[in-house]
Short mmCIF file of N, CA, C and O in Angstrom, two decimals:
data_model
loop_
_atom_site.label_atom_id
_atom_site.label_comp_id
_atom_site.label_asym_id
_atom_site.label_seq_id
_atom_site.Cartn_x
_atom_site.Cartn_y
_atom_site.Cartn_z
N MET A 1033 1.03 -1.19 -0.23
CA MET A 1033 -0.17 0.25 0.16
C MET A 1033 1.07 1.21 0.26
O MET A 1033 1.64 1.16 0.83
N ALA A 1034 0.30 2.60 -0.75
CA ALA A 1034 1.12 3.28 -0.80
C ALA A 1034 0.94 4.27 0.35
O ALA A 1034 0.03 4.04 1.08
N GLN A 1035 1.85 5.38 0.93
CA GLN A 1035 1.71 5.55 2.35
C GLN A 1035 1.99 7.25 2.15
O GLN A 1035 2.90 7.72 1.36
N GLY A 1036 0.99 8.07 2.13
CA GLY A 1036 0.93 9.50 1.63
C GLY A 1036 1.57 10.14 3.23
O GLY A 1036 1.78 9.63 4.00
N PHE A 1037 2.63 11.67 2.35
CA PHE A 1037 2.95 11.95 3.77
C PHE A 1037 2.58 13.27 3.29
O PHE A 1037 2.91 13.99 2.22
N ASN A 1038 2.79 14.30 4.59
CA ASN A 1038 2.71 15.89 4.49
C ASN A 1038 3.28 16.60 5.54
O ASN A 1038 3.04 16.56 6.31
N PRO A 1039 5.05 16.78 5.29
CA PRO A 1039 5.53 17.10 6.01
C PRO A 1039 5.66 18.48 6.26
O PRO A 1039 5.19 19.29 6.04
N PRO A 1040 5.65 19.05 7.87
CA PRO A 1040 5.63 20.47 8.11
C PRO A 1040 6.94 21.03 7.10
O PRO A 1040 7.84 20.85 6.50
N GLY A 1041 6.71 22.44 7.02
CA GLY A 1041 7.50 23.29 6.26
C GLY A 1041 6.93 23.53 5.01
O GLY A 1041 7.59 23.82 3.92
N THR A 1042 6.06 22.50 4.39
CA THR A 1042 5.44 22.85 3.00
C THR A 1042 3.74 23.24 3.14
O THR A 1042 3.62 22.94 4.01
N TRP A 1043 3.59 23.92 2.07
CA TRP A 1043 1.91 23.90 2.02
C TRP A 1043 1.14 22.78 2.25
O TRP A 1043 1.65 21.80 1.77
N GLN A 1044 -0.05 22.44 2.90
CA GLN A 1044 -0.75 21.35 3.40
C GLN A 1044 -1.88 20.74 2.39
O GLN A 1044 -2.60 22.06 1.58
N PRO A 1045 -2.31 19.74 2.17
CA PRO A 1045 -3.53 19.55 1.53
C PRO A 1045 -4.69 19.53 2.05
O PRO A 1045 -5.76 19.95 1.49
N ARG A 1046 -4.88 20.22 3.10
CA ARG A 1046 -6.07 20.75 4.16
C ARG A 1046 -7.62 19.86 3.36
O ARG A 1046 -8.48 20.47 3.14
N GLU A 1047 -7.55 18.38 3.44
CA GLU A 1047 -8.49 17.62 3.09
C GLU A 1047 -8.91 17.81 1.64
O GLU A 1047 -10.13 17.33 1.30
N ARG A 1048 -8.15 18.09 0.90
CA ARG A 1048 -8.52 18.00 -0.65
C ARG A 1048 -7.76 17.01 -1.61
O ARG A 1048 -8.26 17.04 -2.96
N GLY A 1049 -7.92 15.79 -0.73
CA GLY A 1049 -7.92 14.86 -1.34
C GLY A 1049 -6.54 14.23 -2.16
O GLY A 1049 -6.10 13.48 -3.25
N PHE A 1050 -5.64 14.86 -1.72
CA PHE A 1050 -4.22 14.53 -2.11
C PHE A 1050 -3.22 14.70 -0.68
O PHE A 1050 -3.36 15.07 0.12
N SER A 1051 -1.79 13.92 -1.51
CA SER A 1051 -0.61 14.05 -0.56
C SER A 1051 0.08 14.72 -1.06
O SER A 1051 0.62 14.39 -2.35
N MET A 1052 1.54 15.68 0.07
CA MET A 1052 2.47 16.00 -0.52
C MET A 1052 3.58 14.82 -1.34
O MET A 1052 4.24 15.67 -2.57
N GLY A 1053 3.45 14.13 -0.77
CA GLY A 1053 4.28 12.98 -1.33
C GLY A 1053 4.01 11.46 -1.22
O GLY A 1053 2.79 11.41 -0.07
N VAL A 1054 4.46 10.68 -1.66
CA VAL A 1054 3.83 9.32 -1.33
C VAL A 1054 4.63 8.36 -1.62
O VAL A 1054 5.98 8.19 -2.61
N VAL A 1055 5.10 7.25 -0.49
CA VAL A 1055 6.16 6.55 -0.16
C VAL A 1055 5.34 5.18 -1.38
O VAL A 1055 4.53 4.75 -0.83
N GLN A 1056 6.42 4.73 -2.07
CA GLN A 1056 5.57 3.71 -2.88
C GLN A 1056 6.48 2.31 -2.54
O GLN A 1056 7.56 2.32 -2.42
N HIS A 1057 5.65 1.44 -1.85
CA HIS A 1057 6.36 -0.02 -1.72
C HIS A 1057 6.35 -0.88 -2.66
O HIS A 1057 5.80 -0.69 -3.97
N PRO A 1058 7.41 -1.51 -2.65
CA PRO A 1058 7.46 -2.90 -3.45
C PRO A 1058 5.80 -3.57 -4.24
O PRO A 1058 5.18 -3.64 -3.26
N GLY A 1059 5.57 -3.76 -5.52
CA GLY A 1059 4.46 -4.15 -6.06
C GLY A 1059 4.47 -4.12 -7.49
O GLY A 1059 5.84 -3.60 -8.42
N HIS A 1060 3.45 -3.68 -7.98
CA HIS A 1060 2.77 -4.02 -9.53
C HIS A 1060 2.87 -2.66 -9.82
O HIS A 1060 1.52 -2.39 -9.90
N PHE A 1061 3.41 -2.04 -10.88
CA PHE A 1061 2.69 -0.82 -11.28
C PHE A 1061 1.99 -0.56 -12.35
O PHE A 1061 1.44 -1.52 -13.27
N ILE A 1062 0.58 0.12 -12.29
CA ILE A 1062 -0.27 -0.03 -13.10
C ILE A 1062 -0.69 1.96 -13.59
O ILE A 1062 -0.82 2.50 -12.87
N HIS A 1063 -0.48 1.78 -14.83
CA HIS A 1063 -0.27 2.86 -15.66
C HIS A 1063 -1.82 3.10 -16.25
O HIS A 1063 -2.15 2.16 -16.91
N PHE A 1064 -2.49 4.09 -15.99
CA PHE A 1064 -3.88 4.21 -16.47
C PHE A 1064 -3.98 5.06 -17.77
O PHE A 1064 -3.39 5.78 -17.94
N THR A 1065 -5.13 4.49 -18.73
CA THR A 1065 -5.26 5.75 -19.87
C THR A 1065 -6.31 6.34 -18.84
O THR A 1065 -6.71 6.29 -18.08
N GLY A 1066 -6.10 8.07 -19.33
CA GLY A 1066 -6.86 8.71 -18.81
C GLY A 1066 -8.51 8.39 -19.11
O GLY A 1066 -8.82 8.02 -19.86
N GLN A 1067 -9.02 8.56 -17.66
CA GLN A 1067 -10.63 8.02 -17.59
C GLN A 1067 -11.14 8.71 -17.39
O GLN A 1067 -10.98 10.09 -16.60
N VAL A 1068 -12.35 8.98 -18.08
CA VAL A 1068 -13.29 10.20 -18.55
C VAL A 1068 -14.45 9.43 -18.19
O VAL A 1068 -14.69 8.79 -17.71
N ALA A 1069 -15.46 10.55 -18.40
CA ALA A 1069 -16.93 10.14 -17.83
C ALA A 1069 -17.86 9.27 -18.69
O ALA A 1069 -19.18 9.24 -18.60
N TRP A 1070 -16.95 8.36 -19.74
CA TRP A 1070 -17.83 7.16 -20.38
C TRP A 1070 -18.47 6.02 -19.60
O TRP A 1070 -17.33 5.80 -18.90
N ASN A 1071 -19.31 5.61 -20.03
CA ASN A 1071 -19.84 4.33 -19.45
C ASN A 1071 -19.21 3.37 -20.05
O ASN A 1071 -18.81 3.68 -21.25
N GLU A 1072 -19.81 1.66 -19.76
CA GLU A 1072 -19.35 0.77 -20.81
C GLU A 1072 -19.98 1.02 -21.99
O GLU A 1072 -18.92 0.51 -22.87
N ALA A 1073 -20.74 1.66 -22.33
CA ALA A 1073 -21.11 1.99 -23.78
C ALA A 1073 -20.47 2.75 -24.39
O ALA A 1073 -21.67 3.38 -25.51
N GLU A 1074 -19.71 3.57 -23.90
CA GLU A 1074 -19.29 5.09 -24.05
C GLU A 1074 -20.22 5.94 -24.55
O GLU A 1074 -20.24 6.98 -25.48
N GLU A 1075 -21.11 6.05 -23.01
CA GLU A 1075 -22.35 7.26 -23.36
C GLU A 1075 -21.77 8.00 -22.14
O GLU A 1075 -21.31 7.60 -21.27
N ILE A 1076 -21.35 9.28 -22.30
CA ILE A 1076 -21.33 10.04 -21.29
C ILE A 1076 -22.13 9.75 -20.16
O ILE A 1076 -23.43 10.07 -20.29
N VAL A 1077 -21.88 10.08 -19.16
CA VAL A 1077 -22.56 9.94 -17.46
C VAL A 1077 -22.25 11.74 -16.93
O VAL A 1077 -21.12 11.97 -16.76
N GLY A 1078 -23.37 12.29 -16.68
CA GLY A 1078 -23.07 13.31 -16.31
C GLY A 1078 -22.87 14.47 -17.16
O GLY A 1078 -22.21 15.22 -16.57
N LEU A 1079 -23.42 14.43 -18.36
CA LEU A 1079 -23.43 15.64 -19.11
C LEU A 1079 -23.54 16.98 -18.25
O LEU A 1079 -24.84 17.14 -17.94
N GLY A 1080 -22.65 17.79 -18.44
CA GLY A 1080 -22.81 18.88 -17.95
C GLY A 1080 -22.41 18.93 -16.45
O GLY A 1080 -22.65 20.19 -15.83
N ASP A 1081 -22.27 18.12 -15.65
CA ASP A 1081 -22.29 17.99 -14.17
C ASP A 1081 -21.03 17.44 -14.09
O ASP A 1081 -20.31 16.08 -14.39
N VAL A 1082 -20.27 18.45 -13.62
CA VAL A 1082 -18.31 17.72 -13.28
C VAL A 1082 -18.39 17.09 -11.67
O VAL A 1082 -17.39 16.12 -12.03
N ALA A 1083 -19.40 17.07 -11.38
CA ALA A 1083 -18.86 16.31 -10.08
C ALA A 1083 -19.28 14.99 -10.74
O ALA A 1083 -18.75 13.89 -10.15
N GLU A 1084 -20.50 14.54 -11.01
CA GLU A 1084 -21.00 13.37 -11.68
C GLU A 1084 -20.03 12.58 -12.61
O GLU A 1084 -19.74 11.30 -12.69
N GLN A 1085 -19.40 13.37 -13.58
CA GLN A 1085 -18.40 13.03 -14.46
C GLN A 1085 -17.02 12.75 -13.70
O GLN A 1085 -16.58 11.31 -14.15
N THR A 1086 -16.63 13.33 -12.40
CA THR A 1086 -16.06 12.87 -11.86
C THR A 1086 -15.76 11.50 -11.09
O THR A 1086 -14.87 10.76 -11.08
N ARG A 1087 -17.42 11.50 -10.61
CA ARG A 1087 -17.27 9.89 -9.88
C ARG A 1087 -17.39 9.00 -10.99
O ARG A 1087 -17.06 7.78 -10.82
N GLN A 1088 -17.81 9.28 -12.14
CA GLN A 1088 -18.06 8.40 -13.10
C GLN A 1088 -16.27 7.97 -13.46
O GLN A 1088 -16.01 6.50 -13.75
N CYS A 1089 -15.36 8.63 -13.49
CA CYS A 1089 -14.06 8.32 -13.65
C CYS A 1089 -13.61 7.51 -13.01
O CYS A 1089 -12.75 6.78 -13.08
N PHE A 1090 -14.03 7.64 -11.48
CA PHE A 1090 -13.61 6.89 -10.10
C PHE A 1090 -13.97 5.48 -10.22
O PHE A 1090 -13.76 4.45 -9.86
N ARG A 1091 -15.41 5.72 -11.01
CA ARG A 1091 -16.08 4.43 -11.06
C ARG A 1091 -15.21 3.34 -12.28
O ARG A 1091 -14.57 2.39 -12.15
N ASN A 1092 -14.64 4.07 -13.33
CA ASN A 1092 -13.88 3.56 -14.08
C ASN A 1092 -12.52 2.77 -13.64
O ASN A 1092 -11.75 2.09 -13.85
N ILE A 1093 -12.14 3.87 -12.71
CA ILE A 1093 -10.48 3.69 -12.23
C ILE A 1093 -10.84 2.29 -11.18
O ILE A 1093 -10.25 1.40 -11.58
N GLU A 1094 -11.86 2.21 -10.55
CA GLU A 1094 -12.18 1.43 -9.74
C GLU A 1094 -12.11 -0.08 -10.46
O GLU A 1094 -11.71 -0.95 -9.76
N ALA A 1095 -13.21 0.15 -11.79
CA ALA A 1095 -13.00 -1.20 -12.32
C ALA A 1095 -11.87 -1.80 -12.85
O ALA A 1095 -11.28 -2.76 -13.14
N VAL A 1096 -10.45 -0.84 -13.23
CA VAL A 1096 -9.23 -1.26 -14.03
C VAL A 1096 -8.72 -1.71 -12.42
O VAL A 1096 -7.99 -2.82 -13.11
N LEU A 1097 -8.80 -1.00 -11.52
CA LEU A 1097 -7.67 -1.54 -10.46
C LEU A 1097 -8.50 -2.69 -10.16
O LEU A 1097 -7.25 -3.89 -9.66
N GLY A 1098 -9.58 -3.16 -9.63
CA GLY A 1098 -10.26 -4.41 -9.27
C GLY A 1098 -9.66 -5.45 -10.20
O GLY A 1098 -9.84 -6.58 -9.72
N ALA A 1099 -9.47 -5.42 -11.56
CA ALA A 1099 -9.03 -6.52 -12.66
C ALA A 1099 -8.04 -7.10 -11.81
O ALA A 1099 -7.44 -8.35 -12.50
N VAL A 1100 -7.12 -6.03 -11.37
CA VAL A 1100 -5.63 -6.90 -11.24
C VAL A 1100 -5.70 -6.90 -9.54
O VAL A 1100 -4.46 -7.04 -9.26
N GLY A 1101 -6.69 -6.59 -8.65
CA GLY A 1101 -6.39 -7.07 -7.18
C GLY A 1101 -6.18 -5.58 -6.65
O GLY A 1101 -5.75 -5.50 -5.43
N GLY A 1102 -6.47 -4.73 -7.56
CA GLY A 1102 -5.85 -3.38 -6.78
C GLY A 1102 -6.93 -2.38 -6.27
O GLY A 1102 -8.00 -2.94 -6.53
N ARG A 1103 -6.94 -1.61 -5.04
CA ARG A 1103 -7.80 -0.95 -4.44
C ARG A 1103 -7.27 0.71 -4.77
O ARG A 1103 -6.19 1.48 -5.19
N LEU A 1104 -8.21 1.79 -4.39
CA LEU A 1104 -8.01 3.20 -4.70
C LEU A 1104 -6.49 3.49 -3.97
O LEU A 1104 -5.94 3.99 -4.21
N GLU A 1105 -6.41 3.18 -2.74
CA GLU A 1105 -5.66 3.25 -1.92
C GLU A 1105 -4.39 3.02 -2.59
O GLU A 1105 -3.26 3.52 -1.97
N ASP A 1106 -4.44 2.07 -3.16
CA ASP A 1106 -3.29 1.73 -4.15
C ASP A 1106 -2.69 2.87 -5.26
O ASP A 1106 -1.57 2.86 -6.13
N ILE A 1107 -3.39 4.00 -5.52
CA ILE A 1107 -2.88 4.94 -6.40
C ILE A 1107 -1.80 5.77 -5.80
O ILE A 1107 -2.14 6.17 -4.71
N VAL A 1108 -0.82 5.73 -6.20
CA VAL A 1108 0.49 6.48 -5.40
C VAL A 1108 0.20 8.29 -6.51
O VAL A 1108 0.73 9.19 -5.96
N SER A 1109 -0.28 8.22 -7.57
CA SER A 1109 -0.25 9.72 -8.25
C SER A 1109 -1.38 9.99 -9.10
O SER A 1109 -1.70 8.72 -9.82
N VAL A 1110 -1.96 11.23 -9.09
CA VAL A 1110 -3.05 11.20 -10.44
C VAL A 1110 -3.17 12.68 -10.87
O VAL A 1110 -2.86 13.68 -10.20
N THR A 1111 -3.21 12.66 -11.98
CA THR A 1111 -3.17 13.78 -12.83
C THR A 1111 -4.61 14.26 -12.94
O THR A 1111 -5.19 13.22 -13.74
N THR A 1112 -5.22 15.27 -12.69
CA THR A 1112 -6.23 15.61 -12.98
C THR A 1112 -6.58 16.52 -14.26
O THR A 1112 -6.08 17.87 -13.94
N TYR A 1113 -7.16 16.52 -15.16
CA TYR A 1113 -7.26 17.54 -16.53
C TYR A 1113 -8.80 17.89 -16.39
O TYR A 1113 -9.75 16.96 -16.16
N PHE A 1114 -8.91 19.37 -16.28
CA PHE A 1114 -10.01 19.81 -16.17
C PHE A 1114 -10.26 21.26 -17.27
O PHE A 1114 -9.16 21.72 -17.30
N THR A 1115 -11.32 21.80 -17.74
CA THR A 1115 -11.63 22.79 -18.39
C THR A 1115 -12.13 23.86 -17.70
O THR A 1115 -12.12 25.14 -18.18
N ASP A 1116 -12.27 24.12 -16.71
CA ASP A 1116 -13.22 25.20 -16.18
C ASP A 1116 -12.61 25.68 -14.78
O ASP A 1116 -12.80 24.26 -14.21
N ARG A 1117 -11.70 26.54 -14.41
CA ARG A 1117 -11.67 26.68 -13.19
C ARG A 1117 -12.11 26.90 -11.79
O ARG A 1117 -12.13 26.39 -10.81
N SER A 1118 -13.15 27.22 -12.45
CA SER A 1118 -14.35 27.36 -11.25
C SER A 1118 -15.07 25.78 -10.80
O SER A 1118 -15.52 25.73 -9.71
N GLN A 1119 -14.44 25.29 -11.73
CA GLN A 1119 -15.00 23.66 -11.29
C GLN A 1119 -14.40 22.96 -10.41
O GLN A 1119 -14.48 21.69 -10.00
N LEU A 1120 -12.78 23.31 -10.06
CA LEU A 1120 -11.76 22.84 -9.68
C LEU A 1120 -12.54 22.08 -7.90
O LEU A 1120 -12.21 21.27 -7.65
N PRO A 1121 -13.01 23.01 -7.26
CA PRO A 1121 -14.02 22.67 -5.83
C PRO A 1121 -14.37 21.48 -6.12
O PRO A 1121 -14.27 20.64 -5.12
N GLU A 1122 -15.66 21.22 -7.09
CA GLU A 1122 -16.34 20.06 -7.15
C GLU A 1122 -15.79 19.04 -7.39
O GLU A 1122 -16.20 17.97 -6.86
N ILE A 1123 -14.77 19.17 -8.35
CA ILE A 1123 -13.43 17.90 -8.53
C ILE A 1123 -12.81 17.61 -7.06
O ILE A 1123 -12.84 16.01 -6.77
N GLN A 1124 -12.40 17.98 -6.51
CA GLN A 1124 -11.98 18.07 -5.08
C GLN A 1124 -12.72 17.52 -4.09
O GLN A 1124 -12.32 16.73 -3.47
N GLU A 1125 -13.87 18.12 -3.94
CA GLU A 1125 -14.84 17.58 -3.15
C GLU A 1125 -15.29 16.00 -3.51
O GLU A 1125 -15.30 15.27 -2.58
N VAL A 1126 -15.18 15.62 -4.64
CA VAL A 1126 -15.44 14.28 -5.06
C VAL A 1126 -14.52 13.51 -4.71
O VAL A 1126 -14.31 12.43 -4.27
N ARG A 1127 -13.12 13.96 -5.38
CA ARG A 1127 -11.61 13.51 -5.09
C ARG A 1127 -12.38 13.12 -3.20
O ARG A 1127 -10.98 11.70 -3.19
N THR A 1128 -12.23 13.73 -2.77
CA THR A 1128 -12.33 13.77 -1.12
C THR A 1128 -12.77 12.38 -0.57
O THR A 1128 -12.76 12.03 0.43
N ALA A 1129 -14.05 12.14 -1.61
CA ALA A 1129 -14.70 11.17 -0.99
C ALA A 1129 -14.14 10.03 -1.13
O ALA A 1129 -14.46 8.85 -0.68
N TYR A 1130 -13.54 9.58 -2.22
CA TYR A 1130 -12.64 8.28 -2.56
C TYR A 1130 -11.52 8.27 -2.06
O TYR A 1130 -11.16 6.95 -1.93
N PHE A 1131 -10.58 9.38 -1.57
CA PHE A 1131 -9.70 9.23 -1.12
C PHE A 1131 -9.50 9.41 0.30
O PHE A 1131 -10.00 10.50 0.69
N ASN A 1132 -9.07 8.75 1.30
CA ASN A 1132 -9.01 9.20 2.86
C ASN A 1132 -7.30 9.79 2.75
O ASN A 1132 -6.60 9.69 1.95
N SER A 1133 -7.27 11.12 3.87
CA SER A 1133 -5.75 11.42 3.69
C SER A 1133 -4.71 10.60 4.21
O SER A 1133 -3.50 11.34 4.10
N ARG A 1134 -4.99 9.84 4.70
CA ARG A 1134 -3.98 8.59 5.35
C ARG A 1134 -3.60 8.11 3.85
O ARG A 1134 -1.80 7.97 4.04
N THR A 1135 -3.89 7.90 3.10
CA THR A 1135 -3.47 7.10 1.69
C THR A 1135 -3.45 8.00 0.07
O THR A 1135 -3.48 7.82 -0.84
N ALA A 1136 -4.14 9.11 0.45
CA ALA A 1136 -4.12 9.86 -0.58
C ALA A 1136 -2.71 10.02 -1.45
O ALA A 1136 -1.52 10.15 -0.99
N PRO A 1137 -3.19 10.19 -3.00
CA PRO A 1137 -2.10 10.01 -3.59
C PRO A 1137 -1.61 11.44 -4.01
O PRO A 1137 -1.78 12.43 -3.52
N ALA A 1138 -0.15 11.60 -4.31
CA ALA A 1138 0.55 13.15 -5.02
C ALA A 1138 -0.44 13.34 -5.92
O ALA A 1138 -1.08 12.51 -6.56
N SER A 1139 -0.63 14.95 -6.39
CA SER A 1139 -1.70 14.84 -7.35
C SER A 1139 -1.17 16.52 -8.13
O SER A 1139 -0.51 17.21 -7.61
N THR A 1140 -1.57 16.17 -9.50
CA THR A 1140 -1.22 17.55 -10.03
C THR A 1140 -2.42 17.68 -10.78
O THR A 1140 -3.12 16.79 -11.36
N SER A 1141 -2.91 18.96 -11.04
CA SER A 1141 -4.25 19.36 -11.91
C SER A 1141 -3.82 20.27 -12.73
O SER A 1141 -2.72 21.44 -12.58
N VAL A 1142 -4.46 20.41 -14.17
CA VAL A 1142 -3.82 20.84 -15.00
C VAL A 1142 -5.10 21.45 -16.09
O VAL A 1142 -6.02 20.79 -15.93
N MET A 1143 -5.69 22.57 -16.04
CA MET A 1143 -6.52 23.42 -16.81
C MET A 1143 -6.12 23.27 -18.08
O MET A 1143 -5.01 23.96 -18.58
N VAL A 1144 -7.34 22.82 -19.37
CA VAL A 1144 -7.04 22.58 -20.45
C VAL A 1144 -7.94 23.21 -21.29
O VAL A 1144 -9.09 23.44 -20.76
N ALA A 1145 -7.60 23.49 -22.50
CA ALA A 1145 -8.61 24.07 -23.16
C ALA A 1145 -9.90 23.13 -23.75
O ALA A 1145 -10.87 23.68 -23.76
N GLY A 1146 -9.38 22.02 -24.20
CA GLY A 1146 -10.47 21.03 -24.34
C GLY A 1146 -9.76 19.56 -23.75
O GLY A 1146 -8.58 19.02 -23.73
N LEU A 1147 -10.86 18.97 -23.87
CA LEU A 1147 -10.90 17.19 -23.92
C LEU A 1147 -10.90 16.56 -24.99
O LEU A 1147 -11.26 16.89 -25.86
N GLY A 1148 -10.83 15.09 -25.12
CA GLY A 1148 -11.10 14.12 -26.34
C GLY A 1148 -12.52 14.47 -26.99
O GLY A 1148 -12.60 13.55 -27.72
N HIS A 1149 -13.21 14.92 -25.99
CA HIS A 1149 -14.90 14.89 -26.66
C HIS A 1149 -15.35 16.46 -25.90
O HIS A 1149 -14.67 16.75 -24.87
N PRO A 1150 -16.04 17.16 -26.55
CA PRO A 1150 -16.27 18.49 -26.21
C PRO A 1150 -17.12 18.55 -25.11
O PRO A 1150 -17.06 19.32 -24.50
N ASP A 1151 -17.89 17.37 -24.30
CA ASP A 1151 -18.45 17.20 -23.28
C ASP A 1151 -18.12 16.71 -22.25
O ASP A 1151 -18.77 16.92 -20.84
N PHE A 1152 -16.77 16.27 -22.55
CA PHE A 1152 -16.15 15.85 -21.43
C PHE A 1152 -15.55 17.08 -20.40
O PHE A 1152 -15.09 17.92 -21.12
N LEU A 1153 -15.82 17.17 -19.04
CA LEU A 1153 -15.26 18.29 -18.45
C LEU A 1153 -14.23 18.06 -17.38
O LEU A 1153 -13.33 18.65 -16.90
N VAL A 1154 -13.91 16.86 -17.14
CA VAL A 1154 -12.89 16.32 -15.89
C VAL A 1154 -11.95 14.99 -16.76
O VAL A 1154 -13.02 14.13 -17.81
N GLU A 1155 -10.94 14.60 -16.74
CA GLU A 1155 -10.24 13.49 -17.06
C GLU A 1155 -9.27 13.02 -15.81
O GLU A 1155 -8.44 14.25 -15.47
N LEU A 1156 -9.18 11.84 -15.40
CA LEU A 1156 -8.24 11.71 -14.55
C LEU A 1156 -7.18 10.67 -14.99
O LEU A 1156 -7.71 9.66 -15.67
N ALA A 1157 -5.69 10.60 -14.61
CA ALA A 1157 -4.98 9.77 -14.97
C ALA A 1157 -4.02 9.47 -13.80
O ALA A 1157 -2.79 9.71 -13.78
N PRO A 1158 -4.53 8.44 -13.16
CA PRO A 1158 -3.85 7.81 -12.13
C PRO A 1158 -2.52 7.06 -12.72
O PRO A 1158 -2.67 6.18 -13.60
N ILE A 1159 -1.62 6.60 -11.37
CA ILE A 1159 -0.54 5.50 -11.16
C ILE A 1159 -1.04 4.87 -10.17
O ILE A 1159 -0.90 5.66 -9.15
N ALA A 1160 -1.12 3.56 -10.36
CA ALA A 1160 -1.04 2.96 -9.10
C ALA A 1160 0.03 1.86 -8.54
O ALA A 1160 0.60 1.27 -9.69
N VAL A 1161 0.27 1.24 -7.60
CA VAL A 1161 1.23 0.33 -7.35
C VAL A 1161 0.56 -0.44 -6.59
O VAL A 1161 0.23 -0.55 -5.40
N ILE A 1162 0.29 -1.98 -7.34
CA ILE A 1162 -0.83 -3.04 -6.43
C ILE A 1162 0.42 -4.11 -5.74
O ILE A 1162 1.32 -4.49 -6.31
N PRO A 1163 0.10 -3.96 -4.21
CA PRO A 1163 1.11 -5.18 -3.48
C PRO A 1163 1.10 -6.44 -4.22
O PRO A 1163 0.06 -7.04 -4.82
N PRO A 1164 2.52 -7.14 -4.27
CA PRO A 1164 2.49 -8.36 -4.35
C PRO A 1164 1.47 -9.38 -4.29
O PRO A 1164 1.10 -10.37 -4.99
N GLU A 1165 1.19 -9.64 -2.93
CA GLU A 1165 0.18 -10.11 -2.67
C GLU A 1165 -1.28 -10.17 -2.93
O GLU A 1165 -2.04 -10.76 -2.49
N ARG A 1166 -1.56 -8.80 -3.31
CA ARG A 1166 -3.01 -8.86 -3.84
C ARG A 1166 -3.21 -8.92 -5.56
O ARG A 1166 -4.00 -8.67 -6.14
N PHE A 1167 -1.95 -8.64 -5.93
CA PHE A 1167 -1.75 -8.79 -7.54
C PHE A 1167 -2.70 -9.87 -8.20
O PHE A 1167 -2.08 -10.74 -7.72
N LYS A 1168 -3.54 -9.43 -9.27
CA LYS A 1168 -3.84 -10.69 -9.94
C LYS A 1168 -3.59 -10.61 -11.57
O LYS A 1168 -3.79 -9.41 -12.12
N PRO A 1169 -2.62 -11.43 -11.79
CA PRO A 1169 -2.57 -11.05 -13.18
C PRO A 1169 -3.74 -11.38 -14.90
O PRO A 1169 -4.51 -11.51 -13.78
N VAL A 1170 -3.23 -10.57 -15.50
CA VAL A 1170 -4.11 -10.09 -16.43
C VAL A 1170 -4.13 -11.47 -16.94
O VAL A 1170 -3.06 -11.93 -17.58
N VAL A 1171 -5.35 -11.76 -17.72
CA VAL A 1171 -5.66 -13.10 -18.47
C VAL A 1171 -5.89 -12.87 -19.94
O VAL A 1171 -6.41 -11.57 -20.01
#
C-alpha cells in the first residue's frame, strides 16, 4: 500500500484529496489511460455535471484496479485535467470522498482548453502500485 505524507514546512493539502508525497512500496505498477465520464457503452455520464463526471471517472478507475487486485488506496499519483477553473472545488470534493487523507496520492491538476470530447469536463490519469500479495495477473 502506498503511504502519503505531508511534512511540516510545506503547504498542506487541507483535506483536498491528495498528499504532498507518496512512498511507494514494492509491487506492480499500473499506468492508466486517462479516465473520462464514459460508461461501458461509451455514453457520457453526467452531461454538464462535473461532480458526476468525476464520480464516473472513479468508477472506471475502480473497475481497472479491481481487474488486477487493486484498490483506490494503491494509487500513488493522479493527474487531473479539467476545462473550467471554477469547477475545481467540485472535483476536489469528489476526490475527497474517494481518497482518505492517510493514503491520498500525490496530485497534479492541469486546466486545459479541451479534452477528447467536447462534453468531457474532467479526466483523471492515475498511477497505482498493487502489492504483490494482492496482484492478480491479467488473463
